[in-house]
Amino acid sequence: MFIDEAKIKVIAGNGGHGVVSFRREKFVPKGGPDGGDGGKGGDVVVRADHNLQTLLDFRYRRIFKAKSGKHGAGSQKTGKSAEDVVIRVPCGTIVKDAETGEVLVDLVDHGQQAVIAKGGKGGRGNMHFATPTKRTPRYAEEGKPGETREIILELKLIADVGLVGLPNAGKSTLLSRLSAAKPKIADYPFTTLSPNLGIVSYKEHLSFVMADIPGLIEGAHQGKGLGLKFLRHIERTRVLAYLIDVNTKDIFAEFLSLLHELEEYNPKMAEKPSLLVLTKMDLQIDDDLDLEKFKKWNLAIVRISSVTGSGLDELKDRIWELLQRE
């Protein structure tokens, strides 16, 4: 199951208390203060891991709590600091403060990490409070409390190419032909209910990652259909491929509609390098296509049939050229 958003609570550990203690040795019945410091509480850390693809684990576990530091002891012994709690998330995860909406960190690269809840500092023992006029302090500091906060984890898939199109434009079929991905395919709208990633092999030892998202409809940028939930998954893509059924009544109007939804959601998305892919050429009815209006967009136009395989090699060539420019 693909889960791309989760809300969890993180609780860092409290610092251990400093202690009140006095040195007691043979022949030194009234030694000075030797109370040690408390240990530091554990932090809560989020770390990006490329082995993960979804936030599914957070559907079953919503609270992450670090342990508190140990209290200090006599003989100037410092309490042991608690270990950090590390939360592993997929690369491409944004961490937000649930209360303010502030973005705390955007974890893109494998191994990238950030502390999102700091453990409390350990309290100082009474040995720190001795002065020439007060040689036997009978007080020590308590450990500081750790931070507690609720956070929202929001996953944006990282892919080289994003497939954009209306429902039933042939995106899932194309992904299944070019990669080993097995998205659900059927002859009705909204077959795809979650994003799919596939690795596309290109010539020898080369490849790129392609993302198929659910189809967009008019008003997707306002949340209609599955719009807002999945538009974010193509924000990080380097290249966009607009897929349009070749038998669509007005190909140019459909292209403008798709472009409008992207611009309204995030203007920068419409500026990405892109190409137009006319799908289902094996079912083409009208041989006389009017594509003159696309000239000013300077778009590469590729005609394909995922069923027969025609045009797929040319499509991979055009995509690779755009990726190399980037």
mmCIF file of C-alpha atoms in Angstrom:
data_model
loop_
_atom_site.group_PDB
_atom_site.id
_atom_site.type_symbol
_atom_site.label_atom_id
_atom_site.label_comp_id
_atom_site.label_asym_id
_atom_site.label_seq_id
_atom_site.Cartn_x
_atom_site.Cartn_y
_atom_site.Cartn_z
ATOM 1 C CA MET A 1 0.000 0.000 0.000
ATOM 2 C CA PHE A 2 1.304 3.427 -0.948
ATOM 3 C CA ILE A 3 1.042 5.991 1.873
ATOM 4 C CA ASP A 4 2.502 9.447 1.206
ATOM 5 C CA GLU A 5 1.443 11.426 4.278
ATOM 6 C CA ALA A 6 1.523 10.745 8.016
ATOM 7 C CA LYS A 7 1.196 12.660 11.271
ATOM 8 C CA ILE A 8 3.255 11.489 14.230
ATOM 9 C CA LYS A 9 4.274 12.662 17.689
ATOM 10 C CA VAL A 10 7.938 12.796 18.711
ATOM 11 C CA ILE A 11 9.149 13.065 22.298
ATOM 12 C CA ALA A 12 12.809 13.636 23.087
ATOM 13 C CA GLY A 13 14.288 12.297 26.337
ATOM 14 C CA ASN A 14 14.649 14.363 29.499
ATOM 15 C CA GLY A 15 18.053 15.183 30.890
ATOM 16 C CA GLY A 16 19.190 13.268 33.965
ATOM 17 C CA HIS A 17 19.354 15.097 37.301
ATOM 18 C CA GLY A 18 22.566 16.270 38.868
ATOM 19 C CA VAL A 19 23.094 14.899 42.394
ATOM 20 C CA VAL A 20 24.097 16.153 45.789
ATOM 21 C CA SER A 21 27.024 14.155 47.122
ATOM 22 C CA PHE A 22 30.115 14.727 49.309
ATOM 23 C CA ARG A 23 33.446 13.005 49.245
ATOM 24 C CA ARG A 24 33.819 10.563 52.127
ATOM 25 C CA GLU A 25 37.193 8.858 52.494
ATOM 26 C CA LYS A 26 39.226 7.480 55.331
ATOM 27 C CA PHE A 27 40.845 10.324 57.211
ATOM 28 C CA VAL A 28 38.725 12.814 55.200
ATOM 29 C CA PRO A 29 35.405 12.812 57.101
ATOM 30 C CA LYS A 30 34.252 16.093 55.660
ATOM 31 C CA GLY A 31 35.323 16.104 52.032
ATOM 32 C CA GLY A 32 34.034 18.570 49.466
ATOM 33 C CA PRO A 33 31.075 18.192 47.110
ATOM 34 C CA ASP A 34 31.493 15.586 44.384
ATOM 35 C CA GLY A 35 27.992 15.204 42.932
ATOM 36 C CA GLY A 36 28.115 14.380 39.213
ATOM 37 C CA ASP A 37 26.054 15.736 36.323
ATOM 38 C CA GLY A 38 23.050 14.084 34.737
ATOM 39 C CA GLY A 39 23.303 12.613 31.243
ATOM 40 C CA LYS A 40 21.698 14.189 28.186
ATOM 41 C CA GLY A 41 18.304 12.956 26.991
ATOM 42 C CA GLY A 42 18.092 11.255 23.597
ATOM 43 C CA ASP A 43 17.283 13.290 20.471
ATOM 44 C CA VAL A 44 14.689 12.285 17.883
ATOM 45 C CA VAL A 45 16.302 12.234 14.433
ATOM 46 C CA VAL A 46 14.768 11.726 10.972
ATOM 47 C CA ARG A 47 17.004 10.107 8.344
ATOM 48 C CA ALA A 48 16.414 9.550 4.618
ATOM 49 C CA ASP A 49 16.763 5.948 3.444
ATOM 50 C CA HIS A 50 16.635 4.989 -0.239
ATOM 51 C CA ASN A 51 15.455 1.492 0.683
ATOM 52 C CA LEU A 52 12.045 2.877 1.656
ATOM 53 C CA GLN A 53 9.363 3.911 -0.840
ATOM 54 C CA THR A 54 6.326 4.701 1.321
ATOM 55 C CA LEU A 55 5.274 6.047 4.725
ATOM 56 C CA LEU A 56 3.198 2.940 5.426
ATOM 57 C CA ASP A 57 5.028 2.136 8.693
ATOM 58 C CA PHE A 58 3.697 5.329 10.278
ATOM 59 C CA ARG A 59 0.138 4.138 9.838
ATOM 60 C CA TYR A 60 0.705 1.676 12.662
ATOM 61 C CA ARG A 61 3.116 3.589 14.877
ATOM 62 C CA ARG A 62 2.339 7.208 15.683
ATOM 63 C CA ILE A 63 4.513 7.989 18.742
ATOM 64 C CA PHE A 64 8.316 7.945 18.874
ATOM 65 C CA LYS A 65 9.905 8.553 22.266
ATOM 66 C CA ALA A 66 13.572 8.731 23.216
ATOM 67 C CA LYS A 67 14.821 7.650 26.638
ATOM 68 C CA SER A 68 15.937 10.044 29.356
ATOM 69 C CA GLY A 69 19.532 10.470 30.462
ATOM 70 C CA LYS A 70 20.723 8.763 33.634
ATOM 71 C CA HIS A 71 21.159 10.721 36.850
ATOM 72 C CA GLY A 72 24.617 11.677 38.032
ATOM 73 C CA ALA A 73 26.375 9.943 40.925
ATOM 74 C CA GLY A 74 28.960 10.644 43.606
ATOM 75 C CA SER A 75 32.693 10.748 42.920
ATOM 76 C CA GLN A 76 31.966 13.249 40.124
ATOM 77 C CA LYS A 77 30.401 10.543 37.947
ATOM 78 C CA THR A 78 28.305 11.817 35.044
ATOM 79 C CA GLY A 79 25.142 9.919 34.194
ATOM 80 C CA LYS A 80 25.018 8.092 30.870
ATOM 81 C CA SER A 81 23.442 10.006 27.994
ATOM 82 C CA ALA A 82 20.518 8.305 26.269
ATOM 83 C CA GLU A 83 20.735 7.048 22.697
ATOM 84 C CA ASP A 84 18.985 8.946 19.940
ATOM 85 C CA VAL A 85 15.837 7.584 18.316
ATOM 86 C CA VAL A 86 16.285 7.493 14.526
ATOM 87 C CA ILE A 87 13.182 7.571 12.327
ATOM 88 C CA ARG A 88 13.859 6.283 8.815
ATOM 89 C CA VAL A 89 11.839 7.835 5.992
ATOM 90 C CA PRO A 90 11.963 7.592 2.174
ATOM 91 C CA CYS A 91 14.147 10.009 0.235
ATOM 92 C CA GLY A 92 11.982 12.931 -0.819
ATOM 93 C CA THR A 93 10.209 13.304 2.540
ATOM 94 C CA ILE A 94 9.385 16.781 3.812
ATOM 95 C CA VAL A 95 9.046 17.181 7.590
ATOM 96 C CA LYS A 96 6.667 19.900 8.775
ATOM 97 C CA ASP A 97 5.657 21.186 12.186
ATOM 98 C CA ALA A 98 2.013 20.128 12.539
ATOM 99 C CA GLU A 99 1.054 23.231 14.521
ATOM 100 C CA THR A 100 2.685 25.965 12.436
ATOM 101 C CA GLY A 101 3.082 24.268 9.062
ATOM 102 C CA GLU A 102 6.772 25.295 9.032
ATOM 103 C CA VAL A 103 9.019 23.077 6.934
ATOM 104 C CA LEU A 104 11.644 21.714 9.320
ATOM 105 C CA VAL A 105 13.696 19.785 6.773
ATOM 106 C CA ASP A 106 13.473 18.430 3.228
ATOM 107 C CA LEU A 107 15.226 15.066 3.086
ATOM 108 C CA VAL A 108 16.279 14.394 -0.489
ATOM 109 C CA ASP A 109 19.545 12.436 -0.368
ATOM 110 C CA HIS A 110 20.195 9.016 1.160
ATOM 111 C CA GLY A 111 21.669 9.396 4.637
ATOM 112 C CA GLN A 112 20.612 13.025 5.014
ATOM 113 C CA GLN A 113 19.278 13.586 8.523
ATOM 114 C CA ALA A 114 18.116 16.250 10.967
ATOM 115 C CA VAL A 115 17.290 16.519 14.660
ATOM 116 C CA ILE A 116 13.609 17.398 15.001
ATOM 117 C CA ALA A 117 13.274 17.103 18.791
ATOM 118 C CA LYS A 118 16.249 17.842 21.027
ATOM 119 C CA GLY A 119 16.891 15.880 24.175
ATOM 120 C CA GLY A 120 17.077 17.763 27.464
ATOM 121 C CA LYS A 121 20.409 18.811 28.911
ATOM 122 C CA GLY A 122 21.560 17.005 32.041
ATOM 123 C CA GLY A 123 21.470 18.920 35.311
ATOM 124 C CA ARG A 124 24.697 19.906 37.060
ATOM 125 C CA GLY A 125 25.783 18.178 40.251
ATOM 126 C CA ASN A 126 26.557 20.088 43.424
ATOM 127 C CA MET A 127 30.294 20.013 42.733
ATOM 128 C CA HIS A 128 29.713 22.921 40.319
ATOM 129 C CA PHE A 129 28.248 25.184 42.996
ATOM 130 C CA ALA A 130 31.058 25.196 45.554
ATOM 131 C CA THR A 131 32.543 28.649 46.230
ATOM 132 C CA PRO A 132 35.150 29.944 48.711
ATOM 133 C CA THR A 133 32.307 31.126 50.926
ATOM 134 C CA LYS A 134 29.949 28.218 50.356
ATOM 135 C CA ARG A 135 31.954 25.041 50.396
ATOM 136 C CA THR A 136 29.152 22.530 50.994
ATOM 137 C CA PRO A 137 26.327 23.326 48.575
ATOM 138 C CA ARG A 138 23.375 21.047 49.199
ATOM 139 C CA TYR A 139 21.585 21.523 45.926
ATOM 140 C CA ALA A 140 21.968 20.396 42.330
ATOM 141 C CA GLU A 141 20.168 21.068 39.068
ATOM 142 C CA GLU A 142 17.369 18.970 37.677
ATOM 143 C CA GLY A 143 17.657 17.782 34.086
ATOM 144 C CA LYS A 144 15.945 19.845 31.387
ATOM 145 C CA PRO A 145 12.874 18.357 29.694
ATOM 146 C CA GLY A 146 13.189 17.117 26.126
ATOM 147 C CA GLU A 147 11.238 18.698 23.276
ATOM 148 C CA THR A 148 7.844 17.329 22.286
ATOM 149 C CA ARG A 149 6.122 18.133 19.008
ATOM 150 C CA GLU A 150 3.766 16.754 16.407
ATOM 151 C CA ILE A 151 5.089 16.596 12.875
ATOM 152 C CA ILE A 152 3.695 15.871 9.450
ATOM 153 C CA LEU A 153 5.663 13.673 7.054
ATOM 154 C CA GLU A 154 4.901 14.410 3.413
ATOM 155 C CA LEU A 155 6.465 12.303 0.678
ATOM 156 C CA LYS A 156 7.253 13.698 -2.755
ATOM 157 C CA LEU A 157 8.565 11.006 -5.055
ATOM 158 C CA ILE A 158 11.928 11.574 -6.695
ATOM 159 C CA ALA A 159 11.936 10.647 -10.384
ATOM 160 C CA ASP A 160 13.618 11.785 -13.585
ATOM 161 C CA VAL A 161 10.463 11.792 -15.722
ATOM 162 C CA GLY A 162 6.867 12.470 -14.743
ATOM 163 C CA LEU A 163 3.940 11.267 -16.868
ATOM 164 C CA VAL A 164 1.115 13.812 -17.011
ATOM 165 C CA GLY A 165 -2.247 13.243 -18.624
ATOM 166 C CA LEU A 166 -5.984 12.870 -18.227
ATOM 167 C CA PRO A 167 -7.399 9.635 -16.822
ATOM 168 C CA ASN A 168 -7.072 6.762 -19.300
ATOM 169 C CA ALA A 169 -4.428 8.523 -21.414
ATOM 170 C CA GLY A 170 -2.231 5.400 -21.358
ATOM 171 C CA LYS A 171 0.287 6.393 -18.678
ATOM 172 C CA SER A 172 0.200 3.121 -16.755
ATOM 173 C CA THR A 173 0.356 1.034 -19.922
ATOM 174 C CA LEU A 174 3.408 2.983 -21.067
ATOM 175 C CA LEU A 175 5.159 2.543 -17.716
ATOM 176 C CA SER A 176 4.468 -1.196 -17.776
ATOM 177 C CA ARG A 177 5.994 -1.476 -21.269
ATOM 178 C CA LEU A 178 9.124 0.540 -20.515
ATOM 179 C CA SER A 179 9.908 -0.837 -17.055
ATOM 180 C CA ALA A 180 9.316 -3.776 -14.741
ATOM 181 C CA ALA A 181 6.640 -1.840 -12.839
ATOM 182 C CA LYS A 182 3.217 -3.500 -12.770
ATOM 183 C CA PRO A 183 0.621 -0.759 -12.277
ATOM 184 C CA LYS A 184 -3.057 -1.629 -12.445
ATOM 185 C CA ILE A 185 -4.347 -1.232 -16.001
ATOM 186 C CA ALA A 186 -8.003 -1.185 -17.102
ATOM 187 C CA ASP A 187 -10.192 0.534 -19.666
ATOM 188 C CA TYR A 188 -11.845 2.994 -17.302
ATOM 189 C CA PRO A 189 -10.821 6.323 -15.696
ATOM 190 C CA PHE A 190 -8.905 6.521 -12.424
ATOM 191 C CA THR A 191 -7.525 3.004 -12.610
ATOM 192 C CA THR A 192 -4.346 4.405 -11.049
ATOM 193 C CA LEU A 193 -5.055 5.507 -7.486
ATOM 194 C CA SER A 194 -1.471 5.943 -6.309
ATOM 195 C CA PRO A 195 1.836 6.927 -7.931
ATOM 196 C CA ASN A 196 3.983 4.234 -9.488
ATOM 197 C CA LEU A 197 7.723 4.298 -10.127
ATOM 198 C CA GLY A 198 9.587 2.332 -12.747
ATOM 199 C CA ILE A 199 13.242 2.127 -13.797
ATOM 200 C CA VAL A 200 13.588 2.413 -17.571
ATOM 201 C CA SER A 201 16.688 0.824 -19.101
ATOM 202 C CA TYR A 202 18.330 2.836 -21.871
ATOM 203 C CA LYS A 203 20.993 1.335 -24.128
ATOM 204 C CA GLU A 204 23.891 -0.246 -22.248
ATOM 205 C CA HIS A 205 24.233 0.391 -18.506
ATOM 206 C CA LEU A 206 22.047 3.528 -18.576
ATOM 207 C CA SER A 207 18.651 4.098 -17.005
ATOM 208 C CA PHE A 208 16.240 6.697 -15.686
ATOM 209 C CA VAL A 209 13.302 6.667 -13.263
ATOM 210 C CA MET A 210 9.786 7.310 -14.546
ATOM 211 C CA ALA A 211 6.776 8.228 -12.378
ATOM 212 C CA ASP A 212 3.150 7.587 -13.309
ATOM 213 C CA ILE A 213 0.615 9.587 -11.267
ATOM 214 C CA PRO A 214 -3.193 9.376 -11.295
ATOM 215 C CA GLY A 215 -4.852 11.266 -14.133
ATOM 216 C CA LEU A 216 -5.521 14.983 -13.790
ATOM 217 C CA ILE A 217 -8.903 16.551 -14.390
ATOM 218 C CA GLU A 218 -9.987 20.177 -14.612
ATOM 219 C CA GLY A 219 -9.679 21.720 -11.157
ATOM 220 C CA ALA A 220 -7.007 19.264 -10.009
ATOM 221 C CA HIS A 221 -4.971 22.148 -8.535
ATOM 222 C CA GLN A 222 -7.963 22.856 -6.258
ATOM 223 C CA GLY A 223 -8.123 19.268 -5.087
ATOM 224 C CA LYS A 224 -10.683 17.868 -7.537
ATOM 225 C CA GLY A 225 -10.310 14.220 -8.456
ATOM 226 C CA LEU A 226 -7.020 13.105 -6.943
ATOM 227 C CA GLY A 227 -5.311 16.381 -7.883
ATOM 228 C CA LEU A 228 -3.675 18.015 -4.878
ATOM 229 C CA LYS A 229 -2.808 14.699 -3.263
ATOM 230 C CA PHE A 230 -0.671 13.617 -6.191
ATOM 231 C CA LEU A 231 0.438 16.763 -8.035
ATOM 232 C CA ARG A 232 3.248 17.114 -5.526
ATOM 233 C CA HIS A 233 4.762 13.846 -6.753
ATOM 234 C CA ILE A 234 5.870 15.427 -10.027
ATOM 235 C CA GLU A 235 7.322 18.566 -8.415
ATOM 236 C CA ARG A 236 10.775 16.975 -8.170
ATOM 237 C CA THR A 237 10.838 15.448 -11.653
ATOM 238 C CA ARG A 238 13.359 16.834 -14.115
ATOM 239 C CA VAL A 239 11.316 16.247 -17.281
ATOM 240 C CA LEU A 240 7.565 16.094 -17.941
ATOM 241 C CA ALA A 241 5.913 13.978 -20.618
ATOM 242 C CA TYR A 242 2.396 15.124 -21.529
ATOM 243 C CA LEU A 243 0.447 12.048 -22.655
ATOM 244 C CA ILE A 244 -2.620 12.648 -24.839
ATOM 245 C CA ASP A 245 -4.761 10.078 -26.642
ATOM 246 C CA VAL A 246 -4.266 10.646 -30.377
ATOM 247 C CA ASN A 247 -8.038 10.299 -30.912
ATOM 248 C CA THR A 248 -8.823 13.177 -28.552
ATOM 249 C CA LYS A 249 -11.141 15.689 -30.235
ATOM 250 C CA ASP A 250 -8.874 18.697 -29.554
ATOM 251 C CA ILE A 251 -5.306 17.697 -28.681
ATOM 252 C CA PHE A 252 -4.109 21.273 -28.276
ATOM 253 C CA ALA A 253 -6.959 22.203 -25.909
ATOM 254 C CA GLU A 254 -6.225 19.151 -23.761
ATOM 255 C CA PHE A 255 -2.546 20.093 -23.624
ATOM 256 C CA LEU A 256 -3.414 23.636 -22.493
ATOM 257 C CA SER A 257 -5.734 22.227 -19.841
ATOM 258 C CA LEU A 258 -2.958 20.047 -18.414
ATOM 259 C CA LEU A 259 -0.509 22.931 -18.537
ATOM 260 C CA HIS A 260 -2.997 25.176 -16.729
ATOM 261 C CA GLU A 261 -3.402 22.733 -13.853
ATOM 262 C CA LEU A 262 0.367 22.560 -13.379
ATOM 263 C CA GLU A 263 0.785 26.344 -13.539
ATOM 264 C CA GLU A 264 -1.975 26.919 -10.992
ATOM 265 C CA TYR A 265 -0.453 24.391 -8.611
ATOM 266 C CA ASN A 266 3.138 25.581 -9.001
ATOM 267 C CA PRO A 267 4.212 27.941 -11.842
ATOM 268 C CA LYS A 268 7.703 26.437 -11.927
ATOM 269 C CA MET A 269 6.338 23.046 -12.932
ATOM 270 C CA ALA A 270 5.109 24.354 -16.263
ATOM 271 C CA GLU A 271 8.639 25.591 -17.027
ATOM 272 C CA LYS A 272 10.209 22.140 -16.811
ATOM 273 C CA PRO A 273 11.685 20.604 -19.991
ATOM 274 C CA SER A 274 8.901 18.599 -21.565
ATOM 275 C CA LEU A 275 7.662 16.677 -24.591
ATOM 276 C CA LEU A 276 4.295 15.752 -26.050
ATOM 277 C CA VAL A 277 3.494 12.043 -26.375
ATOM 278 C CA LEU A 278 0.551 11.049 -28.563
ATOM 279 C CA THR A 279 -0.603 7.642 -27.363
ATOM 280 C CA LYS A 280 -2.717 4.800 -28.787
ATOM 281 C CA MET A 281 -1.484 5.279 -32.348
ATOM 282 C CA ASP A 282 -2.650 1.724 -33.111
ATOM 283 C CA LEU A 283 -6.214 3.004 -32.689
ATOM 284 C CA GLN A 284 -5.752 6.230 -34.664
ATOM 285 C CA ILE A 285 -8.864 7.242 -36.573
ATOM 286 C CA ASP A 286 -7.869 10.571 -38.141
ATOM 287 C CA ASP A 287 -4.626 10.419 -40.161
ATOM 288 C CA ASP A 288 -4.606 14.184 -40.719
ATOM 289 C CA LEU A 289 -3.441 15.592 -37.365
ATOM 290 C CA ASP A 290 -3.226 19.381 -37.000
ATOM 291 C CA LEU A 291 -0.209 20.040 -34.763
ATOM 292 C CA GLU A 292 0.713 23.504 -36.061
ATOM 293 C CA LYS A 293 -0.321 25.202 -32.822
ATOM 294 C CA PHE A 294 2.417 23.379 -30.938
ATOM 295 C CA LYS A 295 5.239 25.041 -32.916
ATOM 296 C CA LYS A 296 5.563 28.029 -30.590
ATOM 297 C CA TRP A 297 5.995 25.673 -27.612
ATOM 298 C CA ASN A 298 9.109 24.134 -29.165
ATOM 299 C CA LEU A 299 8.008 20.696 -27.977
ATOM 300 C CA ALA A 300 9.328 17.413 -29.250
ATOM 301 C CA ILE A 301 6.301 15.381 -30.373
ATOM 302 C CA VAL A 302 6.505 11.601 -30.285
ATOM 303 C CA ARG A 303 3.823 9.232 -31.562
ATOM 304 C CA ILE A 304 3.658 5.893 -29.776
ATOM 305 C CA SER A 305 1.640 2.747 -29.303
ATOM 306 C CA SER A 306 2.308 0.942 -26.038
ATOM 307 C CA VAL A 307 0.420 -2.065 -27.411
ATOM 308 C CA THR A 308 2.506 -2.563 -30.566
ATOM 309 C CA GLY A 309 5.679 -0.949 -29.209
ATOM 310 C CA SER A 310 5.987 1.532 -32.066
ATOM 311 C CA GLY A 311 7.690 4.790 -31.162
ATOM 312 C CA LEU A 312 8.932 3.618 -27.764
ATOM 313 C CA ASP A 313 12.617 3.658 -28.733
ATOM 314 C CA GLU A 314 12.256 7.177 -30.132
ATOM 315 C CA LEU A 315 10.485 8.237 -26.930
ATOM 316 C CA LYS A 316 13.363 6.980 -24.801
ATOM 317 C CA ASP A 317 15.831 8.808 -27.045
ATOM 318 C CA ARG A 318 13.945 12.116 -26.702
ATOM 319 C CA ILE A 319 13.651 11.738 -22.927
ATOM 320 C CA TRP A 320 17.342 10.938 -22.588
ATOM 321 C CA GLU A 321 18.273 14.025 -24.627
ATOM 322 C CA LEU A 322 16.226 16.249 -22.316
ATOM 323 C CA LEU A 323 17.737 14.657 -19.228
ATOM 324 C CA GLN A 324 21.269 15.218 -20.525
ATOM 325 C CA ARG A 325 20.493 18.905 -21.135
ATOM 326 C CA GLU A 326 19.420 19.178 -17.537
#
